[in-house]
Amino acid sequence: MTSTPGIRRTPRTARRPRTPRSRTRPPRALAALAVLSALALLLSGCSGDASGSSGGKVTLTFAWWGNDDRHKRTNEAVDLFEKRHPNVTVRTSFASYESYVQKLATQAAGGDLPDVAQLDYRQISQYAGSDTLRDLGPYVKSGALRTGAFDKELLSTGAYEGTQYALPMGSGTTGFAYDAAVFEKAGVDPPKPGWTWQEWADAGRAVSDLGLKGPNGKPYTGHTDMGVHEDAFEMWLRSRGKQLYASEDELGFTARDLARFWSFTDKLRREGVVSQAKDTSQISGAVESGPMGRKLAATDFTWDAPFLGYPPLLGDSVHFAPVPTTGGKAGQYIKPTMLLGVGANSEHPKEAAELVDFLLNDPAAGDILGVTRGVPPNQEIAERVSKDLKGPEKELYDFGKKVIRYGVDPPPKAPPRGDVVLQVSFSRVYQQVVYERQSPAEAAEEYVAEAERELR
Amino acid sequence: MTTAAAPHDTGTGTGTGPGTGAGHDGPARTGGRARARTRARRLARHAGALAVLLVLLYPLVWLLATSLKPAEEVVTSLRLLPGRLEWSNYSTAMEGVSGVPVSRLLTNSLLISLGSVLGNVLSCALAAYAFARLRFRMRGVMFAFMVATMMLPHHAVLIPQYIIFNQLGMVDTYWPLILPKFLATEAFFVFLIVQFMRGLPRELDEAARIDGCGPFRIFWSVVLPLTRPALITTAIFTFIWTWNDFFTQLIYLFDPEKFTITLALRNFVDQSSTSAFGPMFAMSVVSLLPIVLFFFAFQRYLVQGMATSGLKG
Amino acid sequence: MTAQAPPPAAAAERPAPARDRAAPGRRRPVRRERQGPAYIFLSPWILGVVLLTLAPMAVSLYLSFTDYNLFDPPKWVGLRNYAEMFTEDPRYWRSVGTTLLYVVVAVPLKLALALGVALLLNSMRTGKGFYRSAFYAPSLLGASMSIALVWRALFNDGGTVDELLSGVGINTGGWVADPDLAVFVVVLLTVWQFGAPMVIFLAGLQQIPTDVYEAAALDGAGRWRQFVSVTLPMLSPVLFFNLVLETIQSFQVFTPAFAISAGKGGPADSTNFYTLYLYERGFSASHMGYASAMAWVLLLAIGAVTVVLFRTSRSWVFYANEEG
């Protein structure tokens, strides 16, 4: 291993773990050796390595991230697939987003991506660019993967430099979760498509002026501070005619743009209109830990899928509002919530493609999966699934249709490789602003410098 | 070491003024008052020690108490002790994290810890015997190197090790956690056992050699049994450190089924909703139990044995 | 090496090689022994050193001059990682600052407390064993995720410490969410584990012969005088041992910082310890080359600090059996 540790795939024979062995040993040490090898057996029993086929039997690996609900539904769909394809066994594994992303990266590095892997939009460039995903084009062409009922723009989000590497599993969009009851109390009209960032800020002021208190007697503010969200910045940017990335290695905005965005949110923070530093810094992605989830703010910038976490937590008065506009220009777009790809080294690409096709296009699978990954990309399935939706899920579905009706831009190209990292940096750098360690301009400079290093 | 000699001339004698007899332990003080004073002092010492103890134990008591508190009490009351014992926290905790029951997590932790113990004791004892008892070329250099690696931050080797294990397809298995232990990578324990073995009388080996034993027999039948205290110490510390270890597990394990109890607890790190405190700390208590048991079972070895045997060298 | 205070062992040991060199003289002249057996005993260790220490160190040195993301083959970039680290990355310096602050505060505090309590216990006639064990317990538990979570809860907004402080009119709103205070939660957690060095001190104290004190007392030395002139010098090897050990470990602290900041090193990078940042760069951001460069700087820094400590030790550490 002293040579360059590149991505060369290790032959399977090299896999067998080595145990320390010396050539001669005292007789009693044999006992120790026995224990050792027993342990070795035990351990290798735990190491997952089963994609081989025996006697016409095919084993596929399929991995995704998500919550328990998605886990349950997906396993159920996989069971159905196995029933229909008796010669195929699917080994599933799922994890939380963070560890999933990390594990996938190491698997990819070892040339060992699962046969079928769920991917984030941000990962497409990374994986496709490193040749760890299989070109799905031939399967689409042959009809093994049916994409006829897919929205063309959504479908293109799985392409990288003209090659289809992944298929979207669902579509979703951004918006604001807001507590309509609080808005009403503050005398604010329910948000309508086309409302502006100014109106958004005013709504927050009106709510903060109510002087409500959250648990522990903390002041209840109008909005969650959205300065931590790269996505929110993207919406704001797009509503001003710019975008996050101009190309694979170039930002689509300047430090001045970012400074303006952060000044906007920072000023609101100083006024007490958005959540305070200590609460903002606890935003972790789980709705429970954010200011709105902790009953300290009336709105939260979010995606439609996580939005579903709010009504059970805060009650039925929580609704989903469109992203504000700049003078009527919306930044909102329909994004793939996640995508499905096939590992480049999959030994059973045909079966893998069958599984992908089944999950995306089979009506029965659609019924099982529902909207656990956003609105299904196959519009016929989406239509079919929508009939059974109720409550917030129904609201989201209708919201998606409404947003489309009001006009959305086509989604940008898949974000460049560095974006996975930059998304996290974005909120971290902003913490320097809310804790008043840097001015918005200084923080913006720091972020842009980091982004340029990340993209080069 | 032999500390019998006087301290290396630090001017103990230089600055000592004349006024003899000012010492508190002066011999001829009139009886009762002095005795009362020493008793008061003794009590004060105990009071001091108890005060320290109280602060030290507070977090542990708090942990126990919180693990039994009902959700509503965690938030509302500053009172340490729960008003009502919420045992269900424990049953909730036992259900585990992301569908993996705690029993499984504990088994995983145990497997890794025991594997590490076996590896460390075996490989470190072997190496230590060579360093302590056998003569070979470059022994001095190798020994010095071994001592130096005790100070090596493991980050320096972390990334290549990770890459190696990844290339071997061993990431997300227990191999990267256990295999290094079989290669005596924890130099600290080698050193510890060397120090201990050096203290054993050489005459024993000589006698065995005269009886015709080779180095392997001597190692296995003579030296190893006598080294037991050091081996036990190695075993205990390996167990506890491995059990507590977080970093290596964080890097190498991904599959919730393979998680250790420590990694599972990590999922609570994001958690700031106090409503989940009860079960979360119940699980913490469960995860600490093996260490506590070890501590009570072996505290004599742990504290006393270690300190003195280590110091004597 | 794993985290956590390892037990004493080496305390006060003269550098071992010197001892070794001296040793053969005392023994019988070396018979020509077969070297084979020795190497068999050493084989696991040698294998470990070569495969898991030396080779990885070389590889990590090489990687530190490359751009390597696990996916694509390493790309040689010369000194760019180092240049970026030292001149372009403000977060790097923040992590250095945090770590140094932590080391400089936590190590002396921990050692002072350990020494103080060891002195207290050493002067007690009864209950010594009990206290010693009890004080040692936190050192065994303290490195665990569980205890780190406890500290996070105690120092969080509305946690015990916060409530107690606001009871006396100090409103912190929780140390964990305060960039000026968060690092001290880790400091206090470290200091809480003073038991390990204390046990070593205690053992050292017990080895100071009483007649030295008697002599000092006869010379009219008071309590403080005795402490300064007898105890400290006699204890200096142990103190030195503890100092080196704790310092080296403190540079590598990870778990508590991870737990207290939910793995993010926040708020506002205030608990982004060196190791945490290294982990993030290498494993979350897949910049293995950069992380390797960070690791090498850490290695050199720890080496430098150790050398400095050893250098200064010549003027204040006294070995009873010093031969020169």
mmCIF file of N, CA and C in Angstrom, chain A residues 280-346:
data_model
loop_
_atom_site.group_PDB
_atom_site.id
_atom_site.type_symbol
_atom_site.label_atom_id
_atom_site.label_comp_id
_atom_site.label_asym_id
_atom_site.label_seq_id
_atom_site.Cartn_x
_atom_site.Cartn_y
_atom_site.Cartn_z
ATOM 1 N N THR A 280 -30.891 29.863 16.608
ATOM 2 C CA THR A 280 -30.536 29.614 15.210
ATOM 3 C C THR A 280 -29.431 28.578 15.110
ATOM 4 N N SER A 281 -28.478 28.666 16.040
ATOM 5 C CA SER A 281 -27.327 27.771 15.938
ATOM 6 C C SER A 281 -27.691 26.324 16.249
ATOM 7 N N GLN A 282 -28.883 26.114 16.777
ATOM 8 C CA GLN A 282 -29.265 24.733 17.084
ATOM 9 C C GLN A 282 -30.000 24.050 15.950
ATOM 10 N N ILE A 283 -30.229 24.789 14.867
ATOM 11 C CA ILE A 283 -30.894 24.185 13.715
ATOM 12 C C ILE A 283 -30.029 23.040 13.203
ATOM 13 N N SER A 284 -30.624 21.861 13.110
ATOM 14 C CA SER A 284 -29.803 20.721 12.725
ATOM 15 C C SER A 284 -30.411 19.937 11.582
ATOM 16 N N GLY A 285 -31.553 20.344 11.123
ATOM 17 C CA GLY A 285 -32.195 19.564 10.077
ATOM 18 C C GLY A 285 -33.437 18.862 10.584
ATOM 19 N N ALA A 286 -33.423 18.485 11.857
ATOM 20 C CA ALA A 286 -34.614 17.873 12.431
ATOM 21 C C ALA A 286 -35.572 19.000 12.827
ATOM 22 N N VAL A 287 -36.854 18.849 12.475
ATOM 23 C CA VAL A 287 -37.787 19.941 12.750
ATOM 24 C C VAL A 287 -37.875 20.248 14.248
ATOM 25 N N GLU A 288 -37.659 19.234 15.081
ATOM 26 C CA GLU A 288 -37.805 19.435 16.525
ATOM 27 C C GLU A 288 -36.765 20.396 17.092
ATOM 28 N N SER A 289 -35.614 20.476 16.433
ATOM 29 C CA SER A 289 -34.537 21.246 17.048
ATOM 30 C C SER A 289 -34.490 22.687 16.551
ATOM 31 N N GLY A 290 -35.247 22.998 15.522
ATOM 32 C CA GLY A 290 -35.245 24.361 15.009
ATOM 33 C C GLY A 290 -36.138 25.261 15.840
ATOM 34 N N PRO A 291 -36.000 26.571 15.684
ATOM 35 C CA PRO A 291 -36.817 27.509 16.466
ATOM 36 C C PRO A 291 -38.315 27.289 16.295
ATOM 37 N N MET A 292 -38.766 26.990 15.077
ATOM 38 C CA MET A 292 -40.197 26.803 14.908
ATOM 39 C C MET A 292 -40.657 25.550 15.644
ATOM 40 N N GLY A 293 -39.889 24.488 15.519
ATOM 41 C CA GLY A 293 -40.242 23.247 16.193
ATOM 42 C C GLY A 293 -40.231 23.408 17.702
ATOM 43 N N ARG A 294 -39.400 24.333 18.191
ATOM 44 C CA ARG A 294 -39.332 24.557 19.632
ATOM 45 C C ARG A 294 -40.285 25.668 20.063
ATOM 46 N N LYS A 295 -41.207 26.013 19.175
ATOM 47 C CA LYS A 295 -42.248 27.014 19.464
ATOM 48 C C LYS A 295 -41.658 28.386 19.794
ATOM 49 N N LEU A 296 -40.652 28.754 19.024
ATOM 50 C CA LEU A 296 -40.027 30.055 19.228
ATOM 51 C C LEU A 296 -40.133 30.936 17.994
ATOM 52 N N ALA A 297 -40.727 30.411 16.925
ATOM 53 C CA ALA A 297 -40.864 31.206 15.717
ATOM 54 C C ALA A 297 -42.077 30.727 14.940
ATOM 55 N N ALA A 298 -42.649 31.646 14.149
ATOM 56 C CA ALA A 298 -43.898 31.328 13.470
ATOM 57 C C ALA A 298 -43.686 30.699 12.102
ATOM 58 N N THR A 299 -42.487 30.833 11.527
ATOM 59 C CA THR A 299 -42.261 30.247 10.209
ATOM 60 C C THR A 299 -40.896 29.563 10.158
ATOM 61 N N ASP A 300 -40.739 28.747 9.131
ATOM 62 C CA ASP A 300 -39.441 28.138 8.896
ATOM 63 C C ASP A 300 -39.285 27.887 7.408
ATOM 64 N N PHE A 301 -38.120 28.237 6.881
ATOM 65 C CA PHE A 301 -37.832 27.906 5.494
ATOM 66 C C PHE A 301 -37.538 26.419 5.425
ATOM 67 N N THR A 302 -38.239 25.720 4.529
ATOM 68 C CA THR A 302 -38.045 24.265 4.522
ATOM 69 C C THR A 302 -38.408 23.669 3.169
ATOM 70 N N TRP A 303 -38.141 22.396 3.043
ATOM 71 C CA TRP A 303 -38.574 21.659 1.870
ATOM 72 C C TRP A 303 -39.921 21.026 2.157
ATOM 73 N N ASP A 304 -40.594 20.585 1.121
ATOM 74 C CA ASP A 304 -41.929 20.044 1.377
ATOM 75 C C ASP A 304 -41.912 18.760 2.198
ATOM 76 N N ALA A 305 -40.909 17.890 1.955
ATOM 77 C CA ALA A 305 -40.921 16.631 2.705
ATOM 78 C C ALA A 305 -40.723 16.853 4.209
ATOM 79 N N PRO A 306 -39.716 17.614 4.634
ATOM 80 C CA PRO A 306 -39.583 17.841 6.078
ATOM 81 C C PRO A 306 -40.761 18.611 6.661
ATOM 82 N N PHE A 307 -41.419 19.410 5.808
ATOM 83 C CA PHE A 307 -42.583 20.160 6.296
ATOM 84 C C PHE A 307 -43.579 19.249 6.987
ATOM 85 N N LEU A 308 -43.693 18.040 6.467
ATOM 86 C CA LEU A 308 -44.679 17.114 7.021
ATOM 87 C C LEU A 308 -44.431 16.810 8.491
ATOM 88 N N GLY A 309 -43.248 17.123 8.970
ATOM 89 C CA GLY A 309 -42.966 16.909 10.391
ATOM 90 C C GLY A 309 -43.637 17.939 11.286
ATOM 91 N N TYR A 310 -44.009 19.092 10.720
ATOM 92 C CA TYR A 310 -44.533 20.166 11.565
ATOM 93 C C TYR A 310 -45.959 19.975 12.059
ATOM 94 N N PRO A 311 -46.912 19.634 11.188
ATOM 95 C CA PRO A 311 -48.287 19.512 11.704
ATOM 96 C C PRO A 311 -48.420 18.581 12.911
ATOM 97 N N PRO A 312 -47.778 17.406 12.915
ATOM 98 C CA PRO A 312 -47.923 16.565 14.106
ATOM 99 C C PRO A 312 -47.349 17.230 15.353
ATOM 100 N N LEU A 313 -46.355 18.109 15.139
ATOM 101 C CA LEU A 313 -45.674 18.731 16.267
ATOM 102 C C LEU A 313 -46.436 19.960 16.768
ATOM 103 N N LEU A 314 -46.964 20.744 15.830
ATOM 104 C CA LEU A 314 -47.513 22.049 16.189
ATOM 105 C C LEU A 314 -49.009 22.199 15.938
ATOM 106 N N GLY A 315 -49.606 21.227 15.280
ATOM 107 C CA GLY A 315 -51.043 21.319 15.071
ATOM 108 C C GLY A 315 -51.417 21.653 13.638
ATOM 109 N N ASP A 316 -52.733 21.616 13.385
ATOM 110 C CA ASP A 316 -53.220 21.738 12.014
ATOM 111 C C ASP A 316 -53.132 23.146 11.464
ATOM 112 N N SER A 317 -52.809 24.109 12.316
ATOM 113 C CA SER A 317 -52.761 25.477 11.799
ATOM 114 C C SER A 317 -51.481 25.745 11.011
ATOM 115 N N VAL A 318 -50.593 24.742 10.924
ATOM 116 C CA VAL A 318 -49.372 24.930 10.153
ATOM 117 C C VAL A 318 -49.638 24.650 8.682
ATOM 118 N N HIS A 319 -49.270 25.600 7.856
ATOM 119 C CA HIS A 319 -49.460 25.426 6.412
ATOM 120 C C HIS A 319 -48.176 25.741 5.670
ATOM 121 N N PHE A 320 -48.242 25.518 4.364
ATOM 122 C CA PHE A 320 -47.039 25.669 3.549
ATOM 123 C C PHE A 320 -47.225 26.840 2.588
ATOM 124 N N ALA A 321 -46.297 27.781 2.641
ATOM 125 C CA ALA A 321 -46.416 28.977 1.794
ATOM 126 C C ALA A 321 -45.319 28.987 0.751
ATOM 127 N N PRO A 322 -45.590 29.592 -0.389
ATOM 128 C CA PRO A 322 -44.549 29.669 -1.419
ATOM 129 C C PRO A 322 -43.399 30.579 -0.986
ATOM 130 N N VAL A 323 -42.279 30.404 -1.645
ATOM 131 C CA VAL A 323 -41.129 31.250 -1.369
ATOM 132 C C VAL A 323 -41.425 32.659 -1.889
ATOM 133 N N PRO A 324 -41.103 33.671 -1.110
ATOM 134 C CA PRO A 324 -41.348 35.053 -1.557
ATOM 135 C C PRO A 324 -40.575 35.383 -2.835
ATOM 136 N N THR A 325 -40.986 36.423 -3.475
ATOM 137 C CA THR A 325 -40.383 36.815 -4.746
ATOM 138 C C THR A 325 -39.727 38.182 -4.610
ATOM 139 N N THR A 326 -38.947 38.535 -5.603
ATOM 140 C CA THR A 326 -38.442 39.893 -5.681
ATOM 141 C C THR A 326 -39.222 40.571 -6.793
ATOM 142 N N GLY A 327 -40.126 41.429 -6.399
ATOM 143 C CA GLY A 327 -40.965 42.116 -7.379
ATOM 144 C C GLY A 327 -41.690 41.157 -8.298
ATOM 145 N N GLY A 328 -42.139 40.046 -7.758
ATOM 146 C CA GLY A 328 -42.928 39.108 -8.549
ATOM 147 C C GLY A 328 -42.102 38.017 -9.209
ATOM 148 N N LYS A 329 -40.777 38.170 -9.257
ATOM 149 C CA LYS A 329 -39.964 37.120 -9.856
ATOM 150 C C LYS A 329 -39.657 36.050 -8.819
ATOM 151 N N ALA A 330 -40.099 34.838 -9.129
ATOM 152 C CA ALA A 330 -39.929 33.738 -8.176
ATOM 153 C C ALA A 330 -38.596 33.039 -8.396
ATOM 154 N N GLY A 331 -38.012 32.575 -7.306
ATOM 155 C CA GLY A 331 -36.761 31.834 -7.427
ATOM 156 C C GLY A 331 -36.981 30.349 -7.314
ATOM 157 N N GLN A 332 -38.226 30.050 -6.987
ATOM 158 C CA GLN A 332 -38.571 28.667 -6.701
ATOM 159 C C GLN A 332 -38.449 27.751 -7.917
ATOM 160 N N TYR A 333 -38.036 26.511 -7.675
ATOM 161 C CA TYR A 333 -38.055 25.542 -8.761
ATOM 162 C C TYR A 333 -38.371 24.160 -8.211
ATOM 163 N N ILE A 334 -38.759 23.293 -9.103
ATOM 164 C CA ILE A 334 -39.045 21.926 -8.697
ATOM 165 C C ILE A 334 -37.757 21.132 -8.771
ATOM 166 N N LYS A 335 -37.416 20.523 -7.669
ATOM 167 C CA LYS A 335 -36.133 19.841 -7.570
ATOM 168 C C LYS A 335 -36.382 18.358 -7.365
ATOM 169 N N PRO A 336 -35.474 17.534 -7.835
ATOM 170 C CA PRO A 336 -35.616 16.125 -7.481
ATOM 171 C C PRO A 336 -35.304 15.974 -5.991
ATOM 172 N N THR A 337 -36.172 15.310 -5.273
ATOM 173 C CA THR A 337 -35.916 15.140 -3.844
ATOM 174 C C THR A 337 -34.724 14.214 -3.646
ATOM 175 N N MET A 338 -34.665 13.174 -4.450
ATOM 176 C CA MET A 338 -33.527 12.262 -4.426
ATOM 177 C C MET A 338 -33.576 11.453 -5.709
ATOM 178 N N LEU A 339 -32.479 10.796 -6.017
ATOM 179 C CA LEU A 339 -32.420 10.058 -7.276
ATOM 180 C C LEU A 339 -31.951 8.634 -7.022
ATOM 181 N N LEU A 340 -32.128 7.819 -8.046
ATOM 182 C CA LEU A 340 -31.678 6.433 -7.955
ATOM 183 C C LEU A 340 -30.616 6.195 -9.015
ATOM 184 N N GLY A 341 -29.523 5.597 -8.592
ATOM 185 C CA GLY A 341 -28.482 5.281 -9.556
ATOM 186 C C GLY A 341 -28.068 3.827 -9.423
ATOM 187 N N VAL A 342 -27.345 3.342 -10.424
ATOM 188 C CA VAL A 342 -26.853 1.966 -10.406
ATOM 189 C C VAL A 342 -25.329 2.020 -10.365
ATOM 190 N N GLY A 343 -24.735 1.263 -9.453
ATOM 191 C CA GLY A 343 -23.282 1.276 -9.302
ATOM 192 C C GLY A 343 -22.575 0.842 -10.582
ATOM 193 N N ALA A 344 -21.485 1.522 -10.898
ATOM 194 C CA ALA A 344 -20.769 1.223 -12.139
ATOM 195 C C ALA A 344 -20.266 -0.214 -12.159
ATOM 196 N N ASN A 345 -19.939 -0.743 -10.989
ATOM 197 C CA ASN A 345 -19.387 -2.088 -10.933
ATOM 198 C C ASN A 345 -20.426 -3.151 -10.613
ATOM 199 N N SER A 346 -21.675 -2.789 -10.696
ATOM 200 C CA SER A 346 -22.724 -3.761 -10.412
ATOM 201 C C SER A 346 -22.571 -4.975 -11.326
#
